[in-house]
PDB file of C-alpha atoms in Angstrom:
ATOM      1  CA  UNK E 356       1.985 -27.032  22.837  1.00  0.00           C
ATOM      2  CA  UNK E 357       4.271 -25.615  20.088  1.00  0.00           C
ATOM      3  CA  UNK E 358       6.852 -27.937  20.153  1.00  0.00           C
ATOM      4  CA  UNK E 359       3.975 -30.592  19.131  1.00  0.00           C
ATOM      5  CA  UNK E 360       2.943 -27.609  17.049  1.00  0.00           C
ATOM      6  CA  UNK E 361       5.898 -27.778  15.321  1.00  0.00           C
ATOM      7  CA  UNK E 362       6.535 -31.762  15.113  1.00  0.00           C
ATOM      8  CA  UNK E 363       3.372 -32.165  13.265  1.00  0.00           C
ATOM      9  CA  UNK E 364       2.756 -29.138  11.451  1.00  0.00           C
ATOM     10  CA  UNK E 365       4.690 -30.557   8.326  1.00  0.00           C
ATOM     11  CA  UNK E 366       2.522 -33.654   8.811  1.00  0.00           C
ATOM     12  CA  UNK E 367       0.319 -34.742   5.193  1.00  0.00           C
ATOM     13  CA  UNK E 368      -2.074 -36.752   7.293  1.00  0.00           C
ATOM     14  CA  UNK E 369      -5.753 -34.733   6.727  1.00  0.00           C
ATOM     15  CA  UNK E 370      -6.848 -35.300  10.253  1.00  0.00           C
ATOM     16  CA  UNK E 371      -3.804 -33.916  11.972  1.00  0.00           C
ATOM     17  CA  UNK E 372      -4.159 -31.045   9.709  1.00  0.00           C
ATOM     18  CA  UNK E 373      -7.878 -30.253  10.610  1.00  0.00           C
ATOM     19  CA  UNK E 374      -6.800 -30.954  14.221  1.00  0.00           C
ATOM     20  CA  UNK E 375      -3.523 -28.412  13.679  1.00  0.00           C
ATOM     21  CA  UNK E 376      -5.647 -25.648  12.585  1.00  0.00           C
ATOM     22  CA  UNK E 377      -8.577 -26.113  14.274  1.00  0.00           C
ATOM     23  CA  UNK E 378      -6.481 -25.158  17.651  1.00  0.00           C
ATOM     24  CA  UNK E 379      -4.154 -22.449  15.888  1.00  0.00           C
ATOM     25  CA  UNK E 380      -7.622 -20.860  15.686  1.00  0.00           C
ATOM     26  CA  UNK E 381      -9.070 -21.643  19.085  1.00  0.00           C
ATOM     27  CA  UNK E 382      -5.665 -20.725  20.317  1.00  0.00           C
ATOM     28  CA  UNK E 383      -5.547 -17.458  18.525  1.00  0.00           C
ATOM     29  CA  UNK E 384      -8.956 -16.553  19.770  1.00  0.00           C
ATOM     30  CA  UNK E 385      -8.181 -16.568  23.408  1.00  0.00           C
ATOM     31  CA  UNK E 386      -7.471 -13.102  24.562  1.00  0.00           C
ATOM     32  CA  UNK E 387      -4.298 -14.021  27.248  1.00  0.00           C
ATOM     33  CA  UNK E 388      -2.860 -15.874  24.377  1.00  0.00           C
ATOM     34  CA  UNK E 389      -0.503 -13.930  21.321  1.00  0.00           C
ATOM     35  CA  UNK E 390      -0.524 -16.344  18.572  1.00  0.00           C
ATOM     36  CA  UNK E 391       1.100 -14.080  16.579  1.00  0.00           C
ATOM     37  CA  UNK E 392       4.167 -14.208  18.798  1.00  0.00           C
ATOM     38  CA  UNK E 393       5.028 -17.535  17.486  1.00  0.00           C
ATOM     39  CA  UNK E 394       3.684 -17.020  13.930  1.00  0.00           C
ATOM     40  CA  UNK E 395       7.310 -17.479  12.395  1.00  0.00           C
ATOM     41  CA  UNK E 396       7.074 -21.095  14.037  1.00  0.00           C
ATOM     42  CA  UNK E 397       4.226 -22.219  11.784  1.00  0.00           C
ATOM     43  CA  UNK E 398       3.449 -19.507   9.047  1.00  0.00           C
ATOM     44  CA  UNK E 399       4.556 -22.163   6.382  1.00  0.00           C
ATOM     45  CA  UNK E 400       2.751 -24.839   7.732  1.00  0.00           C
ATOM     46  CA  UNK E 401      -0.028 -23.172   6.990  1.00  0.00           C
ATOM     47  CA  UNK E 402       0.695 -22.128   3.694  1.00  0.00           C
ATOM     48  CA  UNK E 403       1.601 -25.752   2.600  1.00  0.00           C
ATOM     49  CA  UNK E 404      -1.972 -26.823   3.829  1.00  0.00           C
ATOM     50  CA  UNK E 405      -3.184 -24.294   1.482  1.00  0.00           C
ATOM     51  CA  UNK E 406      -2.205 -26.999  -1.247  1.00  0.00           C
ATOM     52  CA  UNK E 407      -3.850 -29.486   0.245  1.00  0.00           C
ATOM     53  CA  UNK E 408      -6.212 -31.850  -1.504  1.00  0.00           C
ATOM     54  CA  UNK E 409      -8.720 -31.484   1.420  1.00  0.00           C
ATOM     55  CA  UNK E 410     -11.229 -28.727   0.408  1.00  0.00           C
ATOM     56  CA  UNK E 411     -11.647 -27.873   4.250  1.00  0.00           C
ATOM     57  CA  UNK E 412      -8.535 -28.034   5.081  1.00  0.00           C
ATOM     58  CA  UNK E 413      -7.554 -25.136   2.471  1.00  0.00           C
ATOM     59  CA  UNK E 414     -10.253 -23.285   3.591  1.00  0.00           C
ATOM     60  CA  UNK E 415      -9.498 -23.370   7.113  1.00  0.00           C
ATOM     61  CA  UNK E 416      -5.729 -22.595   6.149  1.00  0.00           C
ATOM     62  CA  UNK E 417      -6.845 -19.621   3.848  1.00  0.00           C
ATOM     63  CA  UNK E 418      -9.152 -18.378   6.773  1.00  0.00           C
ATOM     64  CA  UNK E 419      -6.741 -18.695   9.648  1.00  0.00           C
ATOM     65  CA  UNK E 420      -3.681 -17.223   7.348  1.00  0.00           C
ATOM     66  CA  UNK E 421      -6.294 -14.129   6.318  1.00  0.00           C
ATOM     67  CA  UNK E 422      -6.923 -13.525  10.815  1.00  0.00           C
ATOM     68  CA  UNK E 423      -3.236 -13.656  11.085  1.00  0.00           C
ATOM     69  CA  UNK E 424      -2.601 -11.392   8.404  1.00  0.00           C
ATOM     70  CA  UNK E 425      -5.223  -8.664   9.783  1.00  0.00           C
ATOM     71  CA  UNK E 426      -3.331  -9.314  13.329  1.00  0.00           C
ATOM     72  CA  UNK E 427      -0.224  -8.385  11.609  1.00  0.00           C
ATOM     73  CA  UNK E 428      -1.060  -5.244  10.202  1.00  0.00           C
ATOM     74  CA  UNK E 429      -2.559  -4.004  13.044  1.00  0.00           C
ATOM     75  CA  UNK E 430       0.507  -5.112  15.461  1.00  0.00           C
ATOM     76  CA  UNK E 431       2.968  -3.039  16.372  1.00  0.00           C
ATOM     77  CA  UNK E 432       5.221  -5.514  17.045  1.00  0.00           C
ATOM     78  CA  UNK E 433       6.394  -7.810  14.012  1.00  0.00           C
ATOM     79  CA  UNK E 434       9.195  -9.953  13.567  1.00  0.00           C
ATOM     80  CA  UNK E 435       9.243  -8.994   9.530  1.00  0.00           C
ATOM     81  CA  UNK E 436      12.511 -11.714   8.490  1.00  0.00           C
ATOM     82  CA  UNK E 437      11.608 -15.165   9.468  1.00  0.00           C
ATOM     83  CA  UNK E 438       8.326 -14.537   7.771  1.00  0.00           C
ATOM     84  CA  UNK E 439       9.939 -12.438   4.835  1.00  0.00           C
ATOM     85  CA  UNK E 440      11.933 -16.191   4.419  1.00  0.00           C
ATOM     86  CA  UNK E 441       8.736 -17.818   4.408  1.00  0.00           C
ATOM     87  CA  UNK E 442       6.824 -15.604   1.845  1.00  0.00           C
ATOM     88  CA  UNK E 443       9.798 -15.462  -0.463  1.00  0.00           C
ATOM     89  CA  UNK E 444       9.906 -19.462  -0.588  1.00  0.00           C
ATOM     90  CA  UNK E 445       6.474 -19.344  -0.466  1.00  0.00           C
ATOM     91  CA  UNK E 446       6.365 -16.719  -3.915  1.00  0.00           C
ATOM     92  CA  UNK E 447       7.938 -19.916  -5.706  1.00  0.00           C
ATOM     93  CA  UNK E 448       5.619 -22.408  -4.659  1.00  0.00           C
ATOM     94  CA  UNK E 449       3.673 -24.154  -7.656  1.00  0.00           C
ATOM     95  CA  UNK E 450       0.537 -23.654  -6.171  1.00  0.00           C
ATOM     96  CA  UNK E 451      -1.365 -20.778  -7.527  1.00  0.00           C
ATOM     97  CA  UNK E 452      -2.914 -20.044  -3.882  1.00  0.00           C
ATOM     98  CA  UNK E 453       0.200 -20.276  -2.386  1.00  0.00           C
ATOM     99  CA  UNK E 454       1.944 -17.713  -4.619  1.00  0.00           C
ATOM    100  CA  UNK E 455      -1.142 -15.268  -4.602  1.00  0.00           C
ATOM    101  CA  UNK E 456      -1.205 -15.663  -0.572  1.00  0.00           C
ATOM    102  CA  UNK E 457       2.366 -14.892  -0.184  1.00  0.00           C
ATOM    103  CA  UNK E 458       2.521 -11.985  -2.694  1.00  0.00           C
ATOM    104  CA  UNK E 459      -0.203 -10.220  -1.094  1.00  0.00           C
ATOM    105  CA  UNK E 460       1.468 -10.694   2.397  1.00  0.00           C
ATOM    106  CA  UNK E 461       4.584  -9.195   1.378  1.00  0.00           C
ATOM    107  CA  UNK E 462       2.604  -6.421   0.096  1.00  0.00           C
ATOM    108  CA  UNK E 463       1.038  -5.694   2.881  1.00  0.00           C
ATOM    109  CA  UNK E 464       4.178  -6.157   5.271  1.00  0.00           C
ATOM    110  CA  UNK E 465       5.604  -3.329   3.138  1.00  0.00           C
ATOM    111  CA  UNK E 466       2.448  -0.917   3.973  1.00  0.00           C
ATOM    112  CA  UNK E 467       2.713  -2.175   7.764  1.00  0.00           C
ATOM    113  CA  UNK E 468       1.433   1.197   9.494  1.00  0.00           C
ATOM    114  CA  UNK E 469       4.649   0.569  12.043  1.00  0.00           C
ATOM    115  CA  UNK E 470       7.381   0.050  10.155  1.00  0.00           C
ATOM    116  CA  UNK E 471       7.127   2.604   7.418  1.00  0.00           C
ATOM    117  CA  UNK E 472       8.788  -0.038   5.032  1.00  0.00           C
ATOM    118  CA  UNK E 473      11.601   0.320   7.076  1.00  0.00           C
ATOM    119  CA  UNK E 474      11.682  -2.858   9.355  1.00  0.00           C
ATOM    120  CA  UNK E 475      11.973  -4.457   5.456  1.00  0.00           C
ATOM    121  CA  UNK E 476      15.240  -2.868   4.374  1.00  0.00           C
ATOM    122  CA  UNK E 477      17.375  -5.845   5.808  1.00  0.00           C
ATOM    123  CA  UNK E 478      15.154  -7.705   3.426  1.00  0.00           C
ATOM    124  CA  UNK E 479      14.641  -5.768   0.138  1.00  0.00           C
ATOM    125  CA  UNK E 480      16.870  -7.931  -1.595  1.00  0.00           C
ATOM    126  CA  UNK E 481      14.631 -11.002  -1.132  1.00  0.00           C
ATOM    127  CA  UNK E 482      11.800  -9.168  -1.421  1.00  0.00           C
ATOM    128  CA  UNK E 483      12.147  -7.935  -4.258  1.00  0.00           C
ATOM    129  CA  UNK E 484      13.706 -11.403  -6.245  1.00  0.00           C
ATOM    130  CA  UNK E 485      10.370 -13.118  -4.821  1.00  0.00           C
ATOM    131  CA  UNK E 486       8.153 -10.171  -6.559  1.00  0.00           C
ATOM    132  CA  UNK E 487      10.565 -10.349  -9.653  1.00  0.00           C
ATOM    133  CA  UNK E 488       9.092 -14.262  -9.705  1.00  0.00           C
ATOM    134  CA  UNK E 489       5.167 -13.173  -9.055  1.00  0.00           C
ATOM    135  CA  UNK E 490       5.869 -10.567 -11.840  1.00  0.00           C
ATOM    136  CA  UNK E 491       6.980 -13.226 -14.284  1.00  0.00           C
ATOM    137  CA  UNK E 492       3.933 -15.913 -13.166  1.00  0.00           C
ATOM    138  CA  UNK E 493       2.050 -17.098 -15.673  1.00  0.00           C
ATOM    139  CA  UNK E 494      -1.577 -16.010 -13.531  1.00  0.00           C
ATOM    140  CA  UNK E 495      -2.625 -12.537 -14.006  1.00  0.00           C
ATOM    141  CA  UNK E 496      -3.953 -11.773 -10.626  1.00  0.00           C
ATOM    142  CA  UNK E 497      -0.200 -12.963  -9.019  1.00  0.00           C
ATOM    143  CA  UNK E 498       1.187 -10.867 -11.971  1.00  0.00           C
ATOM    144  CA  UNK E 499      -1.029  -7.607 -10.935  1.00  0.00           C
ATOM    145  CA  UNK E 500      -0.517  -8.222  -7.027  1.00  0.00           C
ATOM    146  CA  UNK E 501       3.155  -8.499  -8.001  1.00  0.00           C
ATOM    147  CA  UNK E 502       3.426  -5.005 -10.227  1.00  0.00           C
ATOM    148  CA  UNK E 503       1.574  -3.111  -7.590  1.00  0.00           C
ATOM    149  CA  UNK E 504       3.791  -4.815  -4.332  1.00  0.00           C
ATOM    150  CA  UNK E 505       6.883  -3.568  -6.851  1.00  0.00           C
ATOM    151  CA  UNK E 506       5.853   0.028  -7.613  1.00  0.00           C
ATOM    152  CA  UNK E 507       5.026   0.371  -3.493  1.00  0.00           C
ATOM    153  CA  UNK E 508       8.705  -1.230  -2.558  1.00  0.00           C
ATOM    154  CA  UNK E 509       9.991   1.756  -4.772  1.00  0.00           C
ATOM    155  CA  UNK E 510       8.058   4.405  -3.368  1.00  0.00           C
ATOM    156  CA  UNK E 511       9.519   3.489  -0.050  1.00  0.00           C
TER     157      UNK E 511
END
């Protein structure tokens, strides 16, 4: 399934989209099966559907991005740089839901209960240019997101 998971995950056509995350949810919710394993493989995916002109197809983006990030923070295993990639590219989307999503993942990846901040350190450099970005955004609730994420990468 991932390969096709990946083949049509950059896919614009609505139905393939509703179809894409309608079984990354199922799929997630089936106890034998660690979707977040395999998160790197279609974390941006997601977030571009969170631009997309389909109102339910945001929302079920937004909803199944919000379940994987409360399966991240409470994993102990997490494969922090191909998603660090993601959210920085992600920070410079122009999409104001697509910024504001990837800000607040980075800020929680750098309060990650099992990493201490330190699984980030190969990445602060990133990190911090794609909250240097959010800082600079013209909305106020990226700007705040992006001033708090900042003060906790420097009390790390």
């Amino acid at each position: 399934f991932l390969p096709l998971l990946q083949n049509y995950i950059r896919r614009t056509n609505p139905y393939i989209r509703q179809l894409l995350v309608g079984w990354i949810t199922v799929l997630d919710s089936v106890p034998d099966i660690s979707m977040i394993d395999y998160l790197p493989d279609f974390l941006d995916g997601l977030f571009n559907m969170l631009s997309d002109s389909n109102r339910e197809i945001r929302q079920a983006a937004d909803s199944a991005l919000s379940e994987f990030l409360r399966e991240v923070r409470l994993s102990t295993v997490v494969e922090f740089g191909p998603m660090v990639s993601i959210l920085v590219l992600q920070c410079n989307n122009k999409e104001r839901l697509n910024r504001l999503t990837a800000i607040t993942w980075l800020a929680e990846l750098i309060h990650h209960p099992h990493s201490g901040g330190d699984a980030l350190l190969p990445y602060h450099a990133e990190v911090l240019k794609a909250i240097m970005t959010c800082i600079s955004d013209g909305e106020g609730e990226i700007r705040k997101v992006a001033e708090r994420t900042n003060d906790d990468l420097l009390s790390l």
